[in-house]
């Protein structure tokens, strides 16, 4: 039986938006598209991320003979820090930098190739390939843990995952898919739903990961990571219909794909499209750099004195961090009733900055969770920027656009790991939370960019109430 025989109509929203919308296979409920793909992939990533950092910490501590701060009056601010603990923190952050750096550099070139290719051959191939790559990465991590190999072998897994597109390609493919099946009016909220899937998956995985590691160690959770990535690839193959309406054969290894991304930012368009694309991408670069840079340091910050959290508290903290996706989705839906998207984004910046400032000064568990709480609306900015970018390009260039966005995300990860993981050990002697304070200050730049574009735009997209008035 052919795919057409198996497919069903998308949702009433997508069907109403335009004729000829893509059809989805019947194993997906009405209105559901690639949300399960992003949920499963993010679940695996969120389960894996903190555990990798803790594993590196434990291995480095064992190699250096460091028994931890729990027996050394942890939590008392006496103005001194164990030099051995500082060495463990430094080596852990540096190895995190090396491992992430290798994967992200390789992934940038893969995503720029696969994204434009998907505009011709469809989104499904570029969603299946990264799933297998991430599963292979988890398998290599398991070998390292079983054989107690040096943590540097994690880099091999990251490079292999980067060749297949890594998690960034899944992000690019899913967001391009939503751009294919949604109309301009609903796109911001549909993108926000995708990002909320990131939050829900991350929250569940963080709670499970902390408790599971405390009870059974590292290996069993990584078997689940391996299985979930395989299930994700299988789910796309069996259940996800194609969203590209007119597929055509296209070679994968050709410079034309890179050229299509380059043309987006060199060919002038109407309404100052080229300038807006560059400015929005710069804002996106800074937002994701701060977000990922701070996120990478949260676990190290919480493991060391004066907080000295155990795995269960680290899991709850990571869950609180991912809960911002859900609270941001609810707030976005509410504030869109009376504010333009740009001003909703400004509120997100304010929430994020306030939370990072408090976290930079956190010396107790309640204060750390207060910082997490203040960031309740922090994730409203990225779906708005993605939606604005999507509306600036033609329907046939969505894959090229979101591959460039994914490359910017890869560059953001590169900058985040390079700047924040290097800055953290360098500032331990005078202010442990300085990287978080710096992140809050950096967010003032994208906040200014979005505000200026909105003010200077001759045809701002006001909300319904503004149009009525």
CSV table of C-alpha atoms in Angstrom, one decimal:
chain,number,residue,atom,x,y,z
A,1,UNK,CA,0.0,0.0,0.0
A,2,UNK,CA,1.4,3.4,-0.9
A,3,UNK,CA,2.0,6.3,1.4
A,4,UNK,CA,-0.9,8.2,-0.2
A,5,UNK,CA,-3.3,5.3,0.7
A,6,UNK,CA,-2.0,5.4,4.3
A,7,UNK,CA,-2.1,9.1,4.8
A,8,UNK,CA,-4.8,11.2,6.4
A,9,UNK,CA,-5.5,14.9,6.4
A,10,UNK,CA,-3.3,17.1,8.6
A,11,UNK,CA,-5.3,19.2,11.1
A,12,UNK,CA,-8.2,21.5,10.3
A,13,UNK,CA,-5.9,24.5,10.9
A,14,UNK,CA,-3.3,23.3,8.3
A,15,UNK,CA,-6.0,22.3,5.9
A,16,UNK,CA,-7.7,25.6,6.2
A,17,UNK,CA,-4.4,27.5,5.8
A,18,UNK,CA,-3.9,26.5,2.1
A,19,UNK,CA,-4.8,23.8,-0.3
A,20,UNK,CA,-2.3,21.1,-1.1
A,21,UNK,CA,-1.0,20.9,2.4
A,22,UNK,CA,1.0,17.7,3.2
A,23,UNK,CA,-0.8,14.6,4.3
A,24,UNK,CA,0.2,12.6,7.4
A,25,UNK,CA,0.1,8.9,8.0
A,26,UNK,CA,-2.8,7.6,10.0
A,27,UNK,CA,-0.8,6.5,13.0
A,28,UNK,CA,-0.6,10.2,14.0
A,29,UNK,CA,-3.6,11.7,15.7
A,30,UNK,CA,-5.2,14.7,13.9
A,31,UNK,CA,-3.2,17.9,14.5
A,32,UNK,CA,-0.1,16.1,15.6
A,33,UNK,CA,3.0,16.3,13.3
A,34,UNK,CA,6.6,16.2,14.3
A,35,UNK,CA,6.0,17.0,18.0
A,36,UNK,CA,6.7,13.4,19.1
A,37,UNK,CA,10.0,13.4,17.2
A,38,UNK,CA,11.3,16.5,19.0
A,39,UNK,CA,9.9,15.3,22.3
A,40,UNK,CA,11.7,11.9,22.0
A,41,UNK,CA,15.0,13.4,20.8
A,42,UNK,CA,15.0,16.1,23.5
A,43,UNK,CA,14.2,13.4,26.2
A,44,UNK,CA,17.3,11.5,25.1
A,45,UNK,CA,19.4,14.7,25.0
A,46,UNK,CA,18.2,16.0,28.4
A,47,UNK,CA,18.7,12.6,30.0
A,48,UNK,CA,22.2,12.3,28.6
A,49,UNK,CA,23.5,15.9,29.1
A,50,UNK,CA,23.7,16.2,32.9
A,51,UNK,CA,24.8,12.6,33.3
A,52,UNK,CA,27.8,13.1,31.0
A,53,UNK,CA,28.9,16.1,33.0
A,54,UNK,CA,28.5,14.2,36.3
A,55,UNK,CA,30.3,11.2,34.8
A,56,UNK,CA,33.3,13.4,33.7
A,57,UNK,CA,33.3,15.0,37.2
A,58,UNK,CA,33.4,11.6,38.9
A,59,UNK,CA,36.1,10.2,36.6
A,60,UNK,CA,38.3,13.3,37.0
A,61,UNK,CA,37.7,13.3,40.8
A,62,UNK,CA,38.8,9.6,40.9
A,63,UNK,CA,41.9,10.3,38.8
A,64,UNK,CA,42.9,13.2,41.0
A,65,UNK,CA,42.0,11.5,44.3
A,66,UNK,CA,39.3,14.1,45.2
A,67,UNK,CA,36.6,12.8,47.5
A,68,UNK,CA,34.2,15.7,47.1
A,69,UNK,CA,33.3,18.6,49.4
A,70,UNK,CA,30.5,16.8,51.2
A,71,UNK,CA,32.9,15.8,54.0
A,72,UNK,CA,34.6,19.2,54.1
A,73,UNK,CA,32.1,21.5,55.5
A,74,UNK,CA,30.4,22.1,52.2
A,75,UNK,CA,28.0,25.1,52.3
A,76,UNK,CA,30.0,27.2,54.6
A,77,UNK,CA,31.2,30.4,53.0
A,78,UNK,CA,34.6,30.7,54.7
A,79,UNK,CA,36.2,32.5,51.7
A,80,UNK,CA,38.5,29.6,50.8
A,81,UNK,CA,38.1,26.8,48.2
A,82,UNK,CA,39.8,23.5,48.1
A,83,UNK,CA,42.5,23.8,45.4
A,84,UNK,CA,41.8,20.1,44.4
A,85,UNK,CA,38.2,21.0,43.9
A,86,UNK,CA,39.1,23.9,41.7
A,87,UNK,CA,41.3,21.5,39.6
A,88,UNK,CA,38.3,19.1,39.2
A,89,UNK,CA,36.0,21.9,38.2
A,90,UNK,CA,38.5,23.2,35.7
A,91,UNK,CA,39.2,19.8,34.1
A,92,UNK,CA,35.5,19.0,33.9
A,93,UNK,CA,34.6,22.3,32.2
A,94,UNK,CA,37.5,21.9,29.8
A,95,UNK,CA,36.6,18.4,28.8
A,96,UNK,CA,33.0,19.5,28.3
A,97,UNK,CA,34.4,22.2,26.0
A,98,UNK,CA,36.5,19.8,23.9
A,99,UNK,CA,33.7,17.2,23.5
A,100,UNK,CA,31.1,19.8,22.5
A,101,UNK,CA,33.5,21.7,20.3
A,102,UNK,CA,34.3,18.6,18.2
A,103,UNK,CA,30.6,17.7,17.7
A,104,UNK,CA,29.5,21.2,16.9
A,105,UNK,CA,32.2,22.0,14.4
A,106,UNK,CA,31.4,18.8,12.4
A,107,UNK,CA,27.7,19.4,12.7
A,108,UNK,CA,27.7,22.8,11.2
A,109,UNK,CA,28.9,21.5,7.8
A,110,UNK,CA,26.5,18.6,7.9
A,111,UNK,CA,23.4,20.7,8.7
A,112,UNK,CA,24.2,23.2,6.0
A,113,UNK,CA,24.3,20.3,3.5
A,114,UNK,CA,21.2,18.4,4.8
A,115,UNK,CA,18.9,21.3,5.4
A,116,UNK,CA,18.7,22.7,1.8
A,117,UNK,CA,18.7,19.1,0.5
A,118,UNK,CA,15.5,18.6,2.4
A,119,UNK,CA,13.8,21.4,0.4
A,120,UNK,CA,14.0,19.1,-2.6
A,121,UNK,CA,13.8,15.5,-1.3
A,122,UNK,CA,11.7,16.1,1.8
A,123,UNK,CA,12.0,16.4,5.5
A,124,UNK,CA,11.8,12.7,6.5
A,125,UNK,CA,15.3,11.7,5.4
A,126,UNK,CA,16.9,14.5,7.5
A,127,UNK,CA,14.9,13.5,10.5
A,128,UNK,CA,15.8,9.8,10.3
A,129,UNK,CA,19.5,10.1,9.8
A,130,UNK,CA,20.3,12.1,13.0
A,131,UNK,CA,18.3,9.6,15.1
A,132,UNK,CA,20.7,6.8,14.1
A,133,UNK,CA,23.7,9.1,14.6
A,134,UNK,CA,22.6,10.0,18.1
A,135,UNK,CA,22.0,6.3,18.9
A,136,UNK,CA,25.5,5.4,17.7
A,137,UNK,CA,26.9,8.2,19.9
A,138,UNK,CA,25.1,6.7,22.9
A,139,UNK,CA,26.5,3.3,22.0
A,140,UNK,CA,30.0,4.7,22.1
A,141,UNK,CA,29.4,6.3,25.4
A,142,UNK,CA,28.2,2.9,26.8
A,143,UNK,CA,31.5,1.3,25.6
A,144,UNK,CA,33.5,4.0,27.4
A,145,UNK,CA,31.6,3.4,30.6
A,146,UNK,CA,31.7,-0.4,30.4
A,147,UNK,CA,35.4,-0.4,29.7
A,148,UNK,CA,36.2,2.6,31.9
A,149,UNK,CA,38.0,4.3,29.0
A,150,UNK,CA,39.4,7.8,29.2
A,151,UNK,CA,36.6,10.5,28.9
A,152,UNK,CA,38.3,11.8,25.8
A,153,UNK,CA,36.7,8.9,23.9
A,154,UNK,CA,33.4,10.7,24.3
A,155,UNK,CA,34.7,13.0,21.6
A,156,UNK,CA,34.5,10.2,19.0
A,157,UNK,CA,30.8,9.8,19.7
A,158,UNK,CA,30.1,13.5,19.4
A,159,UNK,CA,32.0,13.6,16.0
A,160,UNK,CA,30.0,10.7,14.6
A,161,UNK,CA,26.8,12.3,15.8
A,162,UNK,CA,27.8,15.6,14.2
A,163,UNK,CA,28.4,13.9,10.8
A,164,UNK,CA,24.8,12.7,10.8
A,165,UNK,CA,23.5,16.2,11.6
A,166,UNK,CA,23.3,15.8,15.4
A,167,UNK,CA,20.4,17.2,17.4
A,168,UNK,CA,20.6,20.5,15.5
A,169,UNK,CA,19.4,18.7,12.3
A,170,UNK,CA,16.4,17.3,14.1
A,171,UNK,CA,15.6,20.8,15.3
A,172,UNK,CA,16.0,22.3,11.8
A,173,UNK,CA,13.9,19.5,10.2
A,174,UNK,CA,11.1,19.8,12.8
A,175,UNK,CA,10.9,23.6,12.6
A,176,UNK,CA,11.0,23.5,8.8
A,177,UNK,CA,8.2,20.9,8.8
A,178,UNK,CA,6.0,23.1,11.0
A,179,UNK,CA,6.7,26.1,8.6
A,180,UNK,CA,5.5,23.8,5.8
A,181,UNK,CA,2.2,22.9,7.4
A,182,UNK,CA,1.2,26.1,9.3
A,183,UNK,CA,0.0,29.5,8.1
A,184,UNK,CA,1.5,32.8,9.0
A,185,UNK,CA,-1.1,33.6,11.7
A,186,UNK,CA,-0.6,30.4,13.6
A,187,UNK,CA,3.1,29.9,13.0
A,188,UNK,CA,4.5,31.6,16.2
A,189,UNK,CA,2.3,29.5,18.4
A,190,UNK,CA,3.0,26.3,16.5
A,191,UNK,CA,6.7,26.9,16.9
A,192,UNK,CA,6.2,27.7,20.6
A,193,UNK,CA,4.4,24.3,20.9
A,194,UNK,CA,7.5,22.6,19.5
A,195,UNK,CA,9.7,24.4,22.0
A,196,UNK,CA,7.3,23.4,24.7
A,197,UNK,CA,7.9,19.8,23.7
A,198,UNK,CA,11.6,20.5,24.4
A,199,UNK,CA,10.7,21.7,27.9
A,200,UNK,CA,8.3,18.8,28.8
A,201,UNK,CA,10.8,16.2,27.6
A,202,UNK,CA,13.7,17.9,29.3
A,203,UNK,CA,11.7,18.2,32.6
A,204,UNK,CA,10.7,14.5,32.7
A,205,UNK,CA,14.2,13.3,31.7
A,206,UNK,CA,15.9,15.5,34.2
A,207,UNK,CA,13.8,14.2,37.1
A,208,UNK,CA,14.2,10.6,35.9
A,209,UNK,CA,18.0,11.0,35.3
A,210,UNK,CA,18.8,12.4,38.7
A,211,UNK,CA,16.9,9.7,40.6
A,212,UNK,CA,18.0,6.9,38.3
A,213,UNK,CA,21.7,7.8,38.4
A,214,UNK,CA,21.5,7.9,42.2
A,215,UNK,CA,20.0,4.5,42.4
A,216,UNK,CA,21.7,2.5,39.6
A,217,UNK,CA,24.6,4.6,38.2
A,218,UNK,CA,25.2,5.8,34.7
A,219,UNK,CA,25.0,2.7,32.4
A,220,UNK,CA,21.3,1.9,32.6
A,221,UNK,CA,20.1,5.4,31.8
A,222,UNK,CA,22.4,5.4,28.7
A,223,UNK,CA,20.8,2.2,27.5
A,224,UNK,CA,17.5,4.1,27.5
A,225,UNK,CA,19.1,7.0,25.6
A,226,UNK,CA,20.3,4.5,23.0
A,227,UNK,CA,16.8,2.9,22.7
A,228,UNK,CA,14.9,6.2,22.5
A,229,UNK,CA,17.1,7.5,19.7
A,230,UNK,CA,16.4,4.3,17.7
A,231,UNK,CA,12.7,4.6,18.4
A,232,UNK,CA,12.7,8.2,17.2
A,233,UNK,CA,14.2,7.2,13.8
A,234,UNK,CA,11.8,4.3,13.5
A,235,UNK,CA,8.8,6.6,14.4
A,236,UNK,CA,9.7,9.0,11.6
A,237,UNK,CA,10.0,6.2,9.1
A,238,UNK,CA,6.7,4.6,10.0
A,239,UNK,CA,4.5,7.4,11.1
A,240,UNK,CA,5.5,10.8,9.8
A,241,UNK,CA,4.2,11.9,6.4
A,242,UNK,CA,6.1,14.2,4.0
A,243,UNK,CA,5.5,17.9,4.3
A,244,UNK,CA,7.3,19.0,1.1
A,245,UNK,CA,4.5,19.1,-1.5
A,246,UNK,CA,6.7,18.7,-4.7
A,247,UNK,CA,9.6,16.5,-4.0
A,248,UNK,CA,12.3,16.2,-6.7
A,249,UNK,CA,15.5,14.2,-6.9
A,250,UNK,CA,18.6,16.0,-5.7
A,251,UNK,CA,22.2,15.1,-5.1
A,252,UNK,CA,23.3,15.4,-1.6
A,253,UNK,CA,27.0,16.2,-2.1
A,254,UNK,CA,26.9,19.3,-4.2
A,255,UNK,CA,27.9,22.9,-3.5
A,256,UNK,CA,24.5,24.1,-4.6
A,257,UNK,CA,23.1,23.4,-1.1
A,258,UNK,CA,25.7,25.7,0.5
A,259,UNK,CA,25.0,28.3,-2.2
A,260,UNK,CA,21.3,28.3,-1.5
A,261,UNK,CA,22.0,29.2,2.2
A,262,UNK,CA,24.4,31.9,1.0
A,263,UNK,CA,21.8,33.4,-1.3
A,264,UNK,CA,19.4,34.0,1.5
A,265,UNK,CA,21.7,36.6,3.0
A,266,UNK,CA,23.2,38.1,-0.2
A,267,UNK,CA,20.2,38.6,-2.5
A,268,UNK,CA,18.2,41.8,-1.6
A,269,UNK,CA,14.5,41.3,-1.0
A,270,UNK,CA,11.5,43.6,-0.3
A,271,UNK,CA,11.0,45.4,3.0
A,272,UNK,CA,14.7,45.2,3.9
A,273,UNK,CA,14.5,41.4,4.2
A,274,UNK,CA,18.2,40.8,4.0
A,275,UNK,CA,19.0,43.2,6.8
A,276,UNK,CA,16.3,41.8,9.1
A,277,UNK,CA,17.5,38.3,8.5
A,278,UNK,CA,20.9,39.2,9.6
A,279,UNK,CA,19.8,41.2,12.6
A,280,UNK,CA,17.3,38.5,13.8
A,281,UNK,CA,20.0,35.8,13.4
A,282,UNK,CA,22.4,38.0,15.4
A,283,UNK,CA,19.8,38.3,18.2
A,284,UNK,CA,19.2,34.5,18.0
A,285,UNK,CA,22.9,33.8,18.2
A,286,UNK,CA,23.3,35.8,21.4
A,287,UNK,CA,20.1,34.4,23.0
A,288,UNK,CA,21.1,30.8,22.4
A,289,UNK,CA,24.8,31.5,23.4
A,290,UNK,CA,23.7,32.8,26.8
A,291,UNK,CA,21.1,30.1,27.3
A,292,UNK,CA,23.4,27.2,26.4
A,293,UNK,CA,26.4,28.7,28.2
A,294,UNK,CA,24.5,29.1,31.4
A,295,UNK,CA,22.9,25.7,31.0
A,296,UNK,CA,26.2,24.0,30.6
A,297,UNK,CA,27.5,25.5,33.8
A,298,UNK,CA,24.4,24.9,36.0
A,299,UNK,CA,25.5,21.3,36.9
A,300,UNK,CA,29.1,22.2,37.7
A,301,UNK,CA,27.9,25.2,39.7
A,302,UNK,CA,25.4,23.0,41.7
A,303,UNK,CA,27.9,20.2,42.3
A,304,UNK,CA,30.5,22.4,43.9
A,305,UNK,CA,30.5,24.4,47.1
A,306,UNK,CA,28.6,26.3,48.5
A,307,UNK,CA,25.6,24.4,47.0
A,308,UNK,CA,27.0,20.8,46.8
A,309,UNK,CA,23.9,19.3,45.4
A,310,UNK,CA,23.4,15.6,45.0
A,311,UNK,CA,22.0,14.0,41.8
A,312,UNK,CA,18.4,14.2,43.0
A,313,UNK,CA,18.6,18.0,43.5
A,314,UNK,CA,20.5,18.4,40.3
A,315,UNK,CA,17.6,16.6,38.6
A,316,UNK,CA,15.0,18.9,40.2
A,317,UNK,CA,17.1,21.9,39.2
A,318,UNK,CA,17.3,20.8,35.6
A,319,UNK,CA,13.5,20.1,35.7
A,320,UNK,CA,12.9,23.7,36.9
A,321,UNK,CA,15.1,24.9,34.1
A,322,UNK,CA,13.1,23.0,31.5
A,323,UNK,CA,9.8,24.0,33.1
A,324,UNK,CA,10.4,27.5,31.6
A,325,UNK,CA,9.4,26.1,28.2
A,326,UNK,CA,5.9,25.3,29.5
A,327,UNK,CA,5.4,28.5,31.4
A,328,UNK,CA,6.7,30.5,28.4
A,329,UNK,CA,4.2,28.8,26.1
A,330,UNK,CA,1.3,29.7,28.4
A,331,UNK,CA,2.5,33.2,28.8
A,332,UNK,CA,3.1,33.6,25.0
A,333,UNK,CA,-0.5,32.5,24.3
A,334,UNK,CA,-1.8,35.0,26.9
A,335,UNK,CA,0.3,38.0,26.0
A,336,UNK,CA,-0.3,37.6,22.2
A,337,UNK,CA,-3.9,38.7,22.9
A,338,UNK,CA,-2.8,42.2,23.6
A,339,UNK,CA,0.8,42.7,22.5
A,340,UNK,CA,2.8,42.3,19.3
A,341,UNK,CA,5.2,39.4,19.2
A,342,UNK,CA,8.3,41.7,19.6
A,343,UNK,CA,7.0,43.1,22.9
A,344,UNK,CA,6.3,39.7,24.2
A,345,UNK,CA,9.9,38.8,23.4
A,346,UNK,CA,11.0,41.9,25.4
A,347,UNK,CA,9.2,40.5,28.4
A,348,UNK,CA,11.0,37.2,27.9
A,349,UNK,CA,14.3,39.0,28.0
A,350,UNK,CA,13.4,40.8,31.2
A,351,UNK,CA,12.5,37.5,32.9
A,352,UNK,CA,15.7,35.8,31.7
A,353,UNK,CA,18.0,38.6,32.8
A,354,UNK,CA,16.4,38.8,36.3
A,355,UNK,CA,16.8,35.1,36.8
A,356,UNK,CA,20.4,35.0,35.7
A,357,UNK,CA,21.4,37.9,38.0
A,358,UNK,CA,19.9,36.1,41.0
A,359,UNK,CA,21.5,32.8,40.1
A,360,UNK,CA,24.9,34.5,39.8
A,361,UNK,CA,24.6,35.4,43.5
A,362,UNK,CA,23.0,32.1,44.7
A,363,UNK,CA,24.8,30.6,47.7
A,364,UNK,CA,21.8,28.6,49.0
A,365,UNK,CA,19.4,26.1,47.5
A,366,UNK,CA,16.3,28.4,48.0
A,367,UNK,CA,18.1,31.3,46.2
A,368,UNK,CA,19.1,29.0,43.3
A,369,UNK,CA,15.5,27.9,42.8
A,370,UNK,CA,14.3,31.5,43.1
A,371,UNK,CA,16.6,32.3,40.1
A,372,UNK,CA,15.0,29.4,38.2
A,373,UNK,CA,11.6,30.7,39.1
A,374,UNK,CA,12.3,34.3,37.9
A,375,UNK,CA,13.2,32.8,34.5
A,376,UNK,CA,9.6,31.5,34.0
A,377,UNK,CA,9.2,33.4,30.8
A,378,UNK,CA,12.7,33.2,29.5
A,379,UNK,CA,12.0,30.8,26.6
A,380,UNK,CA,9.4,33.1,24.9
A,381,UNK,CA,12.1,34.8,22.8
A,382,UNK,CA,13.4,32.0,20.6
A,383,UNK,CA,10.0,30.8,19.1
A,384,UNK,CA,9.2,34.5,18.2
A,385,UNK,CA,12.6,34.9,16.5
A,386,UNK,CA,12.2,31.6,14.6
A,387,UNK,CA,8.7,32.6,13.5
A,388,UNK,CA,9.8,36.0,12.3
A,389,UNK,CA,12.7,34.5,10.3
A,390,UNK,CA,10.4,31.9,8.7
A,391,UNK,CA,8.0,34.7,7.6
A,392,UNK,CA,10.8,36.5,5.8
A,393,UNK,CA,11.6,33.7,3.3
A,394,UNK,CA,9.7,31.9,0.6
A,395,UNK,CA,8.0,28.5,1.2
A,396,UNK,CA,10.6,26.7,-0.9
A,397,UNK,CA,13.5,28.1,1.2
A,398,UNK,CA,12.4,26.9,4.7
A,399,UNK,CA,14.9,24.1,4.8
A,400,UNK,CA,17.8,26.4,3.8
A,401,UNK,CA,16.6,29.0,6.3
A,402,UNK,CA,16.3,26.6,9.2
A,403,UNK,CA,19.6,24.9,8.3
A,404,UNK,CA,21.2,28.3,8.6
A,405,UNK,CA,19.4,28.8,11.9
A,406,UNK,CA,20.7,25.4,13.1
A,407,UNK,CA,24.2,26.5,12.0
A,408,UNK,CA,23.8,29.6,14.1
A,409,UNK,CA,22.7,27.4,17.0
A,410,UNK,CA,25.8,25.3,16.4
A,411,UNK,CA,27.9,28.4,16.4
A,412,UNK,CA,26.1,29.5,19.6
A,413,UNK,CA,27.0,26.2,21.3
A,414,UNK,CA,30.5,26.7,20.1
A,415,UNK,CA,30.7,30.2,21.6
A,416,UNK,CA,28.9,29.1,24.7
A,417,UNK,CA,31.2,26.2,25.5
A,418,UNK,CA,34.3,28.3,24.5
A,419,UNK,CA,33.4,31.4,26.4
A,420,UNK,CA,31.4,30.2,29.4
A,421,UNK,CA,33.4,26.9,30.1
A,422,UNK,CA,36.7,28.9,29.9
A,423,UNK,CA,35.4,31.9,31.8
A,424,UNK,CA,34.0,29.8,34.7
A,425,UNK,CA,37.3,28.4,36.0
A,426,UNK,CA,39.0,31.8,35.3
A,427,UNK,CA,36.6,33.7,37.6
A,428,UNK,CA,36.3,31.2,40.4
A,429,UNK,CA,38.7,33.2,42.6
A,430,UNK,CA,36.7,36.4,42.7
A,431,UNK,CA,33.0,35.6,41.7
A,432,UNK,CA,31.8,32.1,41.1
A,433,UNK,CA,28.6,33.2,39.4
A,434,UNK,CA,30.2,35.8,37.1
A,435,UNK,CA,29.4,34.0,33.9
A,436,UNK,CA,25.7,34.1,34.7
A,437,UNK,CA,25.9,37.9,35.4
A,438,UNK,CA,27.7,38.3,32.1
A,439,UNK,CA,25.0,36.4,30.3
A,440,UNK,CA,22.4,38.7,31.7
A,441,UNK,CA,24.3,41.7,30.4
A,442,UNK,CA,24.7,40.2,27.0
A,443,UNK,CA,21.0,39.7,26.6
A,444,UNK,CA,20.5,43.4,26.6
A,445,UNK,CA,21.9,43.4,23.0
A,446,UNK,CA,19.3,41.1,21.4
A,447,UNK,CA,16.6,42.9,23.4
A,448,UNK,CA,17.7,46.2,21.8
A,449,UNK,CA,17.8,44.7,18.3
A,450,UNK,CA,14.3,43.3,18.4
A,451,UNK,CA,12.9,46.5,20.0
A,452,UNK,CA,14.6,48.7,17.4
A,453,UNK,CA,13.3,46.6,14.5
A,454,UNK,CA,9.8,46.7,15.8
A,455,UNK,CA,9.9,50.5,16.3
A,456,UNK,CA,11.5,51.2,12.9
A,457,UNK,CA,9.3,48.8,11.0
A,458,UNK,CA,6.9,50.7,8.9
A,459,UNK,CA,4.3,47.9,8.9
A,460,UNK,CA,4.5,46.3,12.3
A,461,UNK,CA,2.4,43.2,12.9
A,462,UNK,CA,0.1,44.4,15.6
A,463,UNK,CA,-2.3,42.2,17.5
A,464,UNK,CA,-6.0,42.0,16.8
A,465,UNK,CA,-6.8,44.6,19.5
A,466,UNK,CA,-4.3,47.0,18.0
A,467,UNK,CA,-5.7,46.6,14.6
A,468,UNK,CA,-9.2,47.3,15.8
A,469,UNK,CA,-8.2,50.5,17.5
